[in-house]
Coordinates of C-alpha atoms in Angstrom, one line a residue:
X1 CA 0.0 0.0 0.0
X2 CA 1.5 3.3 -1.1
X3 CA 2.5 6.2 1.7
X4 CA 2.6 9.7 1.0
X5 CA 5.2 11.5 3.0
X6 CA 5.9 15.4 3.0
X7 CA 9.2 16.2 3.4
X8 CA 9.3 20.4 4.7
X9 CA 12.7 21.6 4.8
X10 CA 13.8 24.3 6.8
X11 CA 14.1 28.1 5.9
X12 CA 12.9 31.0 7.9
X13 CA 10.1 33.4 6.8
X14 CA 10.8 31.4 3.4
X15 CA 8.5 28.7 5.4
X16 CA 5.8 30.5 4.0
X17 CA 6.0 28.9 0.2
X18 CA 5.6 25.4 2.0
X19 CA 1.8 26.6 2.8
X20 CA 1.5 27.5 -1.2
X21 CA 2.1 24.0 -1.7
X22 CA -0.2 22.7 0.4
X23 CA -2.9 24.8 -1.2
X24 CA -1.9 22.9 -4.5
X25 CA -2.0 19.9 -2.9
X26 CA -5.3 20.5 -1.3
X27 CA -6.9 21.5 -4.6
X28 CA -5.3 18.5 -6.5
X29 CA -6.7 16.0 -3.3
X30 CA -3.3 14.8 -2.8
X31 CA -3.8 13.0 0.8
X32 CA -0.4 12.5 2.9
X33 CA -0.1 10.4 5.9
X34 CA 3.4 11.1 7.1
X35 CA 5.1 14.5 7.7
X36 CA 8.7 15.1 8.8
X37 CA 10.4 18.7 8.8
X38 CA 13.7 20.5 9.9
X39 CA 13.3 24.1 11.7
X40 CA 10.7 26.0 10.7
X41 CA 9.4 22.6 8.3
X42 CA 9.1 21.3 12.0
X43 CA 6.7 23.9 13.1
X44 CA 4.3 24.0 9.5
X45 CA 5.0 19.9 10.0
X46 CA 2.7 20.5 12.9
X47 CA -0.2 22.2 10.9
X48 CA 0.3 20.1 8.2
X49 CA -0.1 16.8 10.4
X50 CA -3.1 18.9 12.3
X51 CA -4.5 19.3 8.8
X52 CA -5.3 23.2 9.9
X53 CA -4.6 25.4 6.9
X54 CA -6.9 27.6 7.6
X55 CA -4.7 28.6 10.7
X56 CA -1.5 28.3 8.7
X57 CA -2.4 30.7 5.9
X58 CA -3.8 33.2 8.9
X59 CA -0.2 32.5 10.4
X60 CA 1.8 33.7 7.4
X61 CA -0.7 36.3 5.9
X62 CA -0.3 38.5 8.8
X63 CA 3.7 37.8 9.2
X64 CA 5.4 40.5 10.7
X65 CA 8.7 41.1 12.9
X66 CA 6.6 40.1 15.5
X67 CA 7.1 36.8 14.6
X68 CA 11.1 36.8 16.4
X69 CA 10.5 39.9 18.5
X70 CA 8.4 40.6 20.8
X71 CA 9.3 44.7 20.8
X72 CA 9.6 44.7 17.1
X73 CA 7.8 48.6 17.0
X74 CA 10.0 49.4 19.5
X75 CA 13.5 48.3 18.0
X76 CA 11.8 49.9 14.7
X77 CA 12.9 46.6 12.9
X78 CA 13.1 47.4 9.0
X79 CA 13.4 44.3 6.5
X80 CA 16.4 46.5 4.6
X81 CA 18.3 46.9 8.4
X82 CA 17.0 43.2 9.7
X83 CA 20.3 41.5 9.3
X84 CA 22.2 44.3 11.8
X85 CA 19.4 43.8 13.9
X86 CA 20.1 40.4 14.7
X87 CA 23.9 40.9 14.7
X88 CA 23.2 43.3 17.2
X89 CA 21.4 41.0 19.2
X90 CA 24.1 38.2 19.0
X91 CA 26.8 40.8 20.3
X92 CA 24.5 42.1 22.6
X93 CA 23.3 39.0 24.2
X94 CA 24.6 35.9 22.7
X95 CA 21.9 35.6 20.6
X96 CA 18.1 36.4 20.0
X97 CA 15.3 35.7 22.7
X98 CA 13.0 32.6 21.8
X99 CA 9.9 33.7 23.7
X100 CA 8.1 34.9 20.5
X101 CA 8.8 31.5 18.6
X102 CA 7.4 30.0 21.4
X103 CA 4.2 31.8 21.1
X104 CA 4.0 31.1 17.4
X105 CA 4.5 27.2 18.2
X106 CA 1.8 28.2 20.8
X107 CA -0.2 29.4 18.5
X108 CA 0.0 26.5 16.2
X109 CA 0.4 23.8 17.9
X110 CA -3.3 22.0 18.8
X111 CA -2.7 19.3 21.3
X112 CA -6.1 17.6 20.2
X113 CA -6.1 17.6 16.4
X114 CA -2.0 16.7 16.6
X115 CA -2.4 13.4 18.5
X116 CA -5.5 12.4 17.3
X117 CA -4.4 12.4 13.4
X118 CA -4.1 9.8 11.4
X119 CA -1.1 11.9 10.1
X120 CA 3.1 10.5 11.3
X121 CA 5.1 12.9 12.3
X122 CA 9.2 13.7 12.5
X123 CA 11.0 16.1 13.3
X124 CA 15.5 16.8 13.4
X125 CA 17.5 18.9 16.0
X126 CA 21.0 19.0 17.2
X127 CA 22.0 17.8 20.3
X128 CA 24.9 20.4 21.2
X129 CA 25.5 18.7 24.3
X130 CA 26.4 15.3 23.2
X131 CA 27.6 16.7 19.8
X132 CA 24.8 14.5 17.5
X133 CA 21.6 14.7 15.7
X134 CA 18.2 13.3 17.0
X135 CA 15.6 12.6 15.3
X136 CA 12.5 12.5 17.0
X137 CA 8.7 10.8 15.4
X138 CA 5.1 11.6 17.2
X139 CA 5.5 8.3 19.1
X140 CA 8.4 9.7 20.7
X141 CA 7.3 13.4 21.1
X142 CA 5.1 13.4 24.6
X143 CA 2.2 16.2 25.3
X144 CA 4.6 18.2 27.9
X145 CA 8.3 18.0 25.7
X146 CA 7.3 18.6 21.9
X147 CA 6.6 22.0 22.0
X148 CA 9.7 22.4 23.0
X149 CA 11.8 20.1 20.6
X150 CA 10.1 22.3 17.4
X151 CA 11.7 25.0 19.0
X152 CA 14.8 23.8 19.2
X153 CA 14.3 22.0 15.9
X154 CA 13.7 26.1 15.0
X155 CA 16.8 27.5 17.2
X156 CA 18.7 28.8 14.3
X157 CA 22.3 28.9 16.4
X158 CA 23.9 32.0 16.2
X159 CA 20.8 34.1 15.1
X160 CA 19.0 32.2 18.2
X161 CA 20.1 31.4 21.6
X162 CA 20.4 28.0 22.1
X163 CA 17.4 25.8 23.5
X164 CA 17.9 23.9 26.6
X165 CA 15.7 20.5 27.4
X166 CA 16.6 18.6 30.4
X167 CA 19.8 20.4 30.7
X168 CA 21.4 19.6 27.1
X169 CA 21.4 22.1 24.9
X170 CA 19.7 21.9 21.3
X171 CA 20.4 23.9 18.1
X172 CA 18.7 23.8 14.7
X173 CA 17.8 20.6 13.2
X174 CA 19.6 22.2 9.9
X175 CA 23.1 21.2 11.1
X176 CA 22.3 18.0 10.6
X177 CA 20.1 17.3 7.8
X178 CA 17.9 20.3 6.5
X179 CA 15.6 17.7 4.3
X180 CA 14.8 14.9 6.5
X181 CA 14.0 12.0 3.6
X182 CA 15.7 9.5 5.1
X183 CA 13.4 10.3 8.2
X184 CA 10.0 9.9 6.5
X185 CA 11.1 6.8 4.8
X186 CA 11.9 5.6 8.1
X187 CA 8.6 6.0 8.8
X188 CA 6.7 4.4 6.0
X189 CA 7.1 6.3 3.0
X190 CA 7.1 4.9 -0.3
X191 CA 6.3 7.9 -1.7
X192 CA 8.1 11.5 -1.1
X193 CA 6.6 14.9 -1.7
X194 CA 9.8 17.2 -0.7
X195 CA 9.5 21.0 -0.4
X196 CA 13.0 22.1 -0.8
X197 CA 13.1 25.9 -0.3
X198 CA 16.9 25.9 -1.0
X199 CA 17.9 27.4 2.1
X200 CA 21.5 27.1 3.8
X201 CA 21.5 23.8 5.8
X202 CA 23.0 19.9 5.5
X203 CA 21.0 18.0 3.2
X204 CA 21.9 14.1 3.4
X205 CA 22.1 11.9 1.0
X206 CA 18.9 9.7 0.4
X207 CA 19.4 6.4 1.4
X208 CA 17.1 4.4 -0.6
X209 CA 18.1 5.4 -4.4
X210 CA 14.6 3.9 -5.6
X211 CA 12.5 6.0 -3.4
X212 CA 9.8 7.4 -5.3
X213 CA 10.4 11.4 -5.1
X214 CA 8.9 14.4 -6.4
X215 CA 10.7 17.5 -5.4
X216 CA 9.1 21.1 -5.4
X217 CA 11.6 23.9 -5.2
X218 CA 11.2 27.9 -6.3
X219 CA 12.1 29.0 -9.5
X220 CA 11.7 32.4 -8.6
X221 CA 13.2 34.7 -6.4
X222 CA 11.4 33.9 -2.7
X223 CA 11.5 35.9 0.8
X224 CA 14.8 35.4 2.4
X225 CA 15.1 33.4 5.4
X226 CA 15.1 35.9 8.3
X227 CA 12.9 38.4 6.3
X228 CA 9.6 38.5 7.9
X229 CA 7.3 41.2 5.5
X230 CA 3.7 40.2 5.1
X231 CA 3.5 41.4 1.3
X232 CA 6.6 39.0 0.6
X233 CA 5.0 36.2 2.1
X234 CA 2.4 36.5 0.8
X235 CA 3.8 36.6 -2.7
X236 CA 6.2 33.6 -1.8
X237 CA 2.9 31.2 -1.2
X238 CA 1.8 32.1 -4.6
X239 CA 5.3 30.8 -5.9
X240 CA 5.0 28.1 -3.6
X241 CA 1.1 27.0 -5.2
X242 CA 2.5 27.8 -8.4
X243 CA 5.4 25.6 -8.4
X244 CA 3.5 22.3 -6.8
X245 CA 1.0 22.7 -10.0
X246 CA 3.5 23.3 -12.6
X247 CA 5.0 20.1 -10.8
X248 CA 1.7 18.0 -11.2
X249 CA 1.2 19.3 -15.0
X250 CA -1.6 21.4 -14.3
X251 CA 0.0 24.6 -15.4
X252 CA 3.0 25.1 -17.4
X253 CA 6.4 27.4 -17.0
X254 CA 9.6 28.2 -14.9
X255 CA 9.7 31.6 -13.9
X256 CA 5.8 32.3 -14.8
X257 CA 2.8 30.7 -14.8
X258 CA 0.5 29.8 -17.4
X259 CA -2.5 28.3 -17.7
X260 CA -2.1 25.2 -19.7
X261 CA -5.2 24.8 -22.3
X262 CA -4.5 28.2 -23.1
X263 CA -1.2 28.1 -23.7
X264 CA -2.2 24.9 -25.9
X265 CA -4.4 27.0 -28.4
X266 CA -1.6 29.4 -28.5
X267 CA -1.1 29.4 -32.7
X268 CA 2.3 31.5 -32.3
X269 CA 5.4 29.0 -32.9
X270 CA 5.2 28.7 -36.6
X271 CA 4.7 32.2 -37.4
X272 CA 7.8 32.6 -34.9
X273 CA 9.7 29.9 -37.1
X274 CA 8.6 32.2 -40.4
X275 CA 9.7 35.3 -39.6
X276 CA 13.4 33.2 -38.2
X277 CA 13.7 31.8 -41.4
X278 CA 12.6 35.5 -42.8
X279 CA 15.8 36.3 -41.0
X280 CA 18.4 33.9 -42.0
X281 CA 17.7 35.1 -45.6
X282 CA 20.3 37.9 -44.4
X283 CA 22.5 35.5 -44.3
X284 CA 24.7 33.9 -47.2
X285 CA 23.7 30.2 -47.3
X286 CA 27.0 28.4 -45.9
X287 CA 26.0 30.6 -42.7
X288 CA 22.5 29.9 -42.5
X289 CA 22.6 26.3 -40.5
X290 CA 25.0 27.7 -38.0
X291 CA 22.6 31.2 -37.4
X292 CA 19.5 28.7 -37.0
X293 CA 21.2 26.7 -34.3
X294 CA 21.9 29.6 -32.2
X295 CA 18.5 31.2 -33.2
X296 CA 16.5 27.8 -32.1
X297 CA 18.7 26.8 -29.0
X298 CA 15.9 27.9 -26.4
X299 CA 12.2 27.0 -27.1
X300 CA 9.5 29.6 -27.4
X301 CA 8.7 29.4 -23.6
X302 CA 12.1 30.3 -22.6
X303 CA 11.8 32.9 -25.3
X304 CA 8.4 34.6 -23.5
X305 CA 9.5 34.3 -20.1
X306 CA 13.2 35.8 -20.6
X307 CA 10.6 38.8 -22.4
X308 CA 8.4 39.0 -19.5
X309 CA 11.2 39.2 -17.4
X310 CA 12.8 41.9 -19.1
X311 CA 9.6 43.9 -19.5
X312 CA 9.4 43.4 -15.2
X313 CA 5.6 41.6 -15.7
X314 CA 5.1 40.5 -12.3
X315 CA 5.8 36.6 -12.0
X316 CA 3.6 35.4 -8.9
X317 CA 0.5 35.7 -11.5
X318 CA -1.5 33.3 -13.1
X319 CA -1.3 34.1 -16.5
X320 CA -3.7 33.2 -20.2
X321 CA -0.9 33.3 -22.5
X322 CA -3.2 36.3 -24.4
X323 CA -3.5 38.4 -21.6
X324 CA 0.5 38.2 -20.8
X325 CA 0.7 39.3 -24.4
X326 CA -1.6 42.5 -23.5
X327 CA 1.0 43.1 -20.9
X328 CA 3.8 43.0 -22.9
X329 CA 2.5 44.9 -25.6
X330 CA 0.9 47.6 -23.0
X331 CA 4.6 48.1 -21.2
X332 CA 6.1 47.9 -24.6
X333 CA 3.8 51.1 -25.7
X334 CA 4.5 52.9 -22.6
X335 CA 8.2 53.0 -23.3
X336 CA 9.9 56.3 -23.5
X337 CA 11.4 56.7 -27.3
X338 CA 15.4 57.2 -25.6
X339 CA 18.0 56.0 -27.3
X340 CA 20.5 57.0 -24.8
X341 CA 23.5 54.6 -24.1
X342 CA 22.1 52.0 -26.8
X343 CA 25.3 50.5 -28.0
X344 CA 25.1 47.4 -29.3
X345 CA 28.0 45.6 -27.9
X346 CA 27.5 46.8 -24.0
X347 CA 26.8 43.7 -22.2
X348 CA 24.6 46.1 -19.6
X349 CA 21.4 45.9 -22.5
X350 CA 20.9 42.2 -21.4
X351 CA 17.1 42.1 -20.3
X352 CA 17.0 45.8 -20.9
X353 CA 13.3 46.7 -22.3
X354 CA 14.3 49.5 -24.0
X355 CA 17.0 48.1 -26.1
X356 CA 14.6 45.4 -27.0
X357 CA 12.3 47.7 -28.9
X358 CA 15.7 49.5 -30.4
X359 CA 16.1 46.1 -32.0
X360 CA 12.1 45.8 -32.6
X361 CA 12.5 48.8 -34.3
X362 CA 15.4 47.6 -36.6
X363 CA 13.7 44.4 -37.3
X364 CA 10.4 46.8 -38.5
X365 CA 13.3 48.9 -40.6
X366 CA 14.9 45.5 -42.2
X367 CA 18.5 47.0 -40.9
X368 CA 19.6 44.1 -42.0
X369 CA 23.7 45.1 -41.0
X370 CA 22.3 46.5 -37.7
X371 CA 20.1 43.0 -36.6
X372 CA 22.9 40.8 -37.9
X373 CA 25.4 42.5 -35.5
X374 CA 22.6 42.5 -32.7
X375 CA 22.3 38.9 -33.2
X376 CA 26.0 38.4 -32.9
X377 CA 26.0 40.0 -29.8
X378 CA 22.7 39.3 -28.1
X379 CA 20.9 36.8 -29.9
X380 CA 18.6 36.5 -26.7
X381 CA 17.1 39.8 -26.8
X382 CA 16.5 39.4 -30.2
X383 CA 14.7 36.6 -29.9
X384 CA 12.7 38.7 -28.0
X385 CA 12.0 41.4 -29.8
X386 CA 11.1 39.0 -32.5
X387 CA 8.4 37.8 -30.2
X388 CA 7.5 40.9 -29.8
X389 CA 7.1 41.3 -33.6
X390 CA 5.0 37.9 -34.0
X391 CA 2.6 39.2 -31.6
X392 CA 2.1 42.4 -33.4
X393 CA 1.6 41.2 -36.8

């Protein structure tokens, strides 16, 4: 009989993508019946094996400093001045205060639900005392000690003071391993669902090479780990939702996201192909195989998303493949006309918008000399302005 496990790595305030991919996994019914987690994967392991998103989405929506400190108005904690902020506190006093992780643990931690789901659990922490990792499962977690192993699962060492249970003291489970597979096939997993948020941290070497497992990592940029803005979360559990159904097949992209059946009736590739071929006719014809090559090495995805990225379309959206169009085409129209600093050889015009529609604009002029030097240079951005083109004409 198969076993789902979730695997929730650890990762600071970048815990929030972990509940995006729950909502995926909500909405495509995927059921799980084992849950292990490092840091703050331990303390989302908790909702997760509660089956309380409701709580968990309330938990990172309204994410704040508040989360760490409990004077955060007071210290006037800014997410560009964060980082000297907990320097500060390391020099000051060896380390940050736990007492408001405890309360979030507090606050999402539900005695009732935990123990009375159907749902495994397992969590990794360091012991510091005895210099090795344990790794602790439900069974093993009583009702007065596990609040307090997820926090010291959580105790990033030096940003946190260390935790002490029963006189040993515990760091983060992230020294050891920061993606506990091994753990959850320990448990019974035949199947693994990992959420690696890339985050610094040990990651072991899975043990069983045949284990089924389907990783979900960001392809975007996400919140950093001790980062704690409410807008940025919120915009990393739309990359995290994102992701887990680009994953499953149910929408399609790296960087953005588009909605499959329309991307589909998309009719665009072979009047892309034309107007390349249209193009290598600037070329004599013992150059012409070599110019396709480097014209056709990335497909017309890579194409529109290196153009959305260069035209700054934002990329935690859900996009029709017509209306990203509109987008482009709207931002390419509200371009000034400058042509300052538009020298074709500076490597600073990569992804720059504006020197995108220079080469539009030489493409619309048949500068033949000009768009073969262009494609020399930055064959990319050409592609994209001939994308651009296609979706004109």
């Amino acid at each position: 009989m198969e076993k789902i496990g979730i695997v929730l790595s650890g990762g600071g305030a970048k815990g929030a993508y972990q509940i995006g991919v729950w909502k995926a996994l909500n909405r495509l019914n995927i059921k799980y019946d084992i849950v292990t987690g490092t840091s703050v994967g331990a303390l989302n392991g908790l909702l997760f094996v509660q089956k309380d998103y409701k709580k968990a989405y309330k938990i990172w929506k309204n994410i704040g400093y508040n989360f760490l400190f409990d004077d955060a108005e007071k210290l006037n904690i800014k997410t560009e001045t964060v980082y000297k902020t907990y320097i500060s506190e390391f020099f000051k006093h060896g380390g940050m205060e736990v007492k408001q992780l405890e309360k979030q643990i507090e606050i999402a931690y539900d005695e009732k639900k935990f123990y009375s789901s159907n749902v495994d659990y397992g969590i990794v922490v360091y012991n510091l005392t005895k210099l090795k990792p344990e790794m602790l499962t439900k069974s093993q977690l009583t009702r007065e000690n596990i609040k307090d192993y997820v926090l010291a699962s959580a105790c990033a060492f030096p940003t946190f003071k260390l935790k002490n249970i029963e006189g040993m003291n515990y760091i983060d489970g992230g020294y050891y391993d920061n993606m506990p597979i091994n753990l959850c096939e320990q448990l019974g997993a035949t199947k693994v669902i990992a959420v690696d948020m890339k985050a610094i941290g040990i990651k072991r070497k899975t043990k069983n090479k045949d284990l089924n497992i389907i990783t979900i990592t960001p392809h975007n940029k996400i919140i950093s780990t001790f980062v704690f803005d409410k807008d940025l979360s919120l915009q990393t559990m739309k990359f995290g939702y994102n992701d887990t159904m680009k994953v499953f097949g149910k929408y399609i992209g790296h960087v953005f996201t588009f909605k499959k059946k329309s991307f589909e009736k998309f009719e665009l590739n072979s009047n892309f192909k034309y107007n390349i071929n249209m193009i290598l006719q600037y070329y004599p014809k013992n150059k012409q195989q070599l110019i396709y090559k480097l014209l056709s090495k990335p497909d017309l995805l890579d194409i529109i998303e290196y153009t959305g990225i260069s035209f700054d379309l934002q990329q935690e959206k859900i996009y029709n493949i017509k209306k990203f169009n509109k987008k482009l085409l709207n931002k390419l129209k509200n371009l000034d006309n400058s042509k300052e600093n538009l020298g074709i050889i500076d490597k600073k015009l990569i992804k720059n918008k504006q020197y995108i529609k220079f080469i539009l604009e030489l493409i619309y002029n048949n500068d033949k000399d000009k768009i073969k030097e262009v494609i020399d240079r930055h064959p990319k951005e050409f592609l994209c302005a001939l994308y651009l083109y296609t979706i004109i004409n």
